[in-house]
């Protein structure tokens, strides 16, 4: 067993992601789509299938009617994603940004989005892809 992370996001329209998208565009940041996920990190996680099943059984994390679970390959933000950590480092919010051709945003776009909207440095910290 090793450290793993899952991303839990909405199947239904996500108003917070839509608001972030329109605001980032008004701020002049070139993004075509924004996805928001609750990231849950586990220190001693079983294999990916067992972990997904474990999360899907936890009613405090997952509702089958509105959520989807993705077990991440690494315990780190995916390409085009920034994690915003506030109180609990094991429960950041993941913001994944895509450009017009549907490609994950580059780090300069992520940095601008985090600095201008997604992260309040007084109380939060941003984690960028490696």
CSV table of C-alpha atoms in Angstrom, one decimal:
chain,number,residue,atom,x,y,z
A,1,UNK,CA,0.0,0.0,0.0
A,2,UNK,CA,1.2,3.5,-0.8
A,3,UNK,CA,0.1,7.1,-0.8
A,4,UNK,CA,-2.6,7.7,-3.4
A,5,UNK,CA,-5.1,10.4,-4.3
A,6,UNK,CA,-8.6,10.5,-5.8
A,7,UNK,CA,-10.4,13.3,-7.5
A,8,UNK,CA,-14.2,13.5,-6.9
A,9,UNK,CA,-16.0,15.7,-9.2
A,10,UNK,CA,-19.6,16.4,-10.2
A,11,UNK,CA,-21.4,14.6,-13.1
A,12,UNK,CA,-24.0,17.4,-13.0
A,13,UNK,CA,-23.2,21.0,-14.1
A,14,UNK,CA,-20.8,22.6,-11.6
A,15,UNK,CA,-21.7,26.2,-11.0
A,16,UNK,CA,-18.5,27.0,-9.2
A,17,UNK,CA,-16.4,25.8,-12.2
A,18,UNK,CA,-18.6,27.8,-14.6
A,19,UNK,CA,-18.2,30.9,-12.5
A,20,UNK,CA,-14.4,30.4,-12.3
A,21,UNK,CA,-14.3,29.9,-16.1
A,22,UNK,CA,-16.2,33.1,-16.9
A,23,UNK,CA,-14.2,35.1,-14.3
A,24,UNK,CA,-10.9,33.9,-15.6
A,25,UNK,CA,-11.9,34.8,-19.2
A,26,UNK,CA,-12.9,38.3,-18.0
A,27,UNK,CA,-9.5,38.6,-16.3
A,28,UNK,CA,-7.9,37.9,-19.7
A,29,UNK,CA,-6.8,34.3,-19.0
A,30,UNK,CA,-7.2,32.1,-22.0
A,31,UNK,CA,-9.2,29.0,-20.9
A,32,UNK,CA,-11.9,27.1,-22.7
A,33,UNK,CA,-13.0,24.8,-19.8
A,34,UNK,CA,-12.6,24.5,-16.1
A,35,UNK,CA,-13.2,21.4,-13.9
A,36,UNK,CA,-13.3,21.5,-10.1
A,37,UNK,CA,-12.6,18.4,-8.0
A,38,UNK,CA,-12.4,17.6,-4.4
A,39,UNK,CA,-9.0,15.8,-4.0
A,40,UNK,CA,-8.8,13.2,-1.2
A,41,UNK,CA,-5.3,11.9,-0.3
A,42,UNK,CA,-4.8,8.6,1.4
A,43,UNK,CA,-1.6,7.5,3.2
A,44,UNK,CA,-2.0,3.8,3.0
A,45,UNK,CA,-4.2,3.2,0.0
A,46,UNK,CA,-5.0,-0.2,-1.5
A,47,UNK,CA,-4.8,-0.8,-5.2
A,48,UNK,CA,-6.8,1.7,-7.4
A,49,UNK,CA,-9.9,-0.5,-7.9
A,50,UNK,CA,-10.2,-1.2,-4.2
A,51,UNK,CA,-9.6,2.5,-3.4
A,52,UNK,CA,-12.3,3.6,-5.8
A,53,UNK,CA,-14.7,1.1,-4.3
A,54,UNK,CA,-13.8,2.3,-0.8
A,55,UNK,CA,-14.5,5.9,-1.7
A,56,UNK,CA,-17.8,5.0,-3.4
A,57,UNK,CA,-19.0,3.4,-0.2
A,58,UNK,CA,-18.3,6.5,1.9
A,59,UNK,CA,-21.4,8.6,1.9
A,60,UNK,CA,-19.6,11.5,3.4
A,61,UNK,CA,-17.5,11.8,0.2
A,62,UNK,CA,-19.5,10.3,-2.6
A,63,UNK,CA,-23.1,10.3,-3.9
A,64,UNK,CA,-23.6,8.1,-6.9
A,65,UNK,CA,-26.3,10.3,-8.3
A,66,UNK,CA,-24.0,13.3,-8.7
A,67,UNK,CA,-20.3,12.3,-8.3
A,68,UNK,CA,-17.6,10.5,-10.3
A,69,UNK,CA,-14.4,9.2,-8.8
A,70,UNK,CA,-11.0,9.1,-10.5
A,71,UNK,CA,-8.1,7.4,-8.9
A,72,UNK,CA,-5.0,9.5,-9.8
A,73,UNK,CA,-1.8,8.0,-11.1
A,74,UNK,CA,0.2,10.1,-8.8
A,75,UNK,CA,-0.3,11.9,-5.5
A,76,UNK,CA,0.2,15.2,-7.3
A,77,UNK,CA,-1.8,17.6,-9.6
A,78,UNK,CA,-2.4,16.3,-13.1
A,79,UNK,CA,-1.3,18.3,-16.2
A,80,UNK,CA,-3.3,21.5,-16.4
A,81,UNK,CA,-4.4,21.2,-12.7
A,82,UNK,CA,-3.6,23.2,-9.6
A,83,UNK,CA,-4.4,22.1,-6.1
A,84,UNK,CA,-5.5,24.7,-3.6
A,85,UNK,CA,-4.9,23.8,0.0
A,86,UNK,CA,-6.5,25.7,2.9
A,87,UNK,CA,-6.9,23.9,6.2
A,88,UNK,CA,-6.4,20.2,5.5
A,89,UNK,CA,-3.4,19.2,3.2
A,90,UNK,CA,-5.1,15.9,2.5
A,91,UNK,CA,-8.3,17.6,1.1
A,92,UNK,CA,-7.3,20.2,-1.4
A,93,UNK,CA,-9.5,21.5,-4.2
A,94,UNK,CA,-8.3,20.7,-7.7
A,95,UNK,CA,-8.9,23.2,-10.5
A,96,UNK,CA,-8.1,21.7,-13.9
A,97,UNK,CA,-7.9,24.2,-16.8
A,98,UNK,CA,-8.1,23.4,-20.5
A,99,UNK,CA,-7.2,25.6,-23.5
A,100,UNK,CA,-9.3,26.0,-26.7
A,101,UNK,CA,-8.0,22.9,-28.4
A,102,UNK,CA,-8.9,20.8,-25.3
A,103,UNK,CA,-5.4,20.5,-24.1
A,104,UNK,CA,-4.5,20.9,-20.4
A,105,UNK,CA,-3.3,24.4,-19.7
A,106,UNK,CA,0.4,25.2,-19.4
A,107,UNK,CA,1.9,26.1,-16.1
A,108,UNK,CA,2.1,29.8,-16.9
A,109,UNK,CA,-1.7,29.8,-17.4
A,110,UNK,CA,-2.2,27.9,-14.1
A,111,UNK,CA,0.1,30.3,-12.3
A,112,UNK,CA,-1.9,33.3,-13.6
A,113,UNK,CA,-5.2,31.7,-12.7
A,114,UNK,CA,-4.0,30.8,-9.2
A,115,UNK,CA,-2.6,34.3,-8.5
A,116,UNK,CA,-5.5,36.2,-9.9
A,117,UNK,CA,-8.5,34.2,-8.8
A,118,UNK,CA,-8.2,30.6,-7.5
A,119,UNK,CA,-5.8,31.0,-4.5
A,120,UNK,CA,-5.9,33.5,-1.7
A,121,UNK,CA,-2.2,33.5,-0.5
A,122,UNK,CA,-3.2,34.8,2.9
A,123,UNK,CA,-5.0,31.6,3.8
A,124,UNK,CA,-4.2,29.1,1.0
A,125,UNK,CA,-1.4,27.6,-0.9
A,126,UNK,CA,-1.2,26.4,-4.5
A,127,UNK,CA,0.4,23.1,-5.5
A,128,UNK,CA,1.3,22.9,-9.2
A,129,UNK,CA,2.1,19.9,-11.4
A,130,UNK,CA,5.7,18.6,-11.2
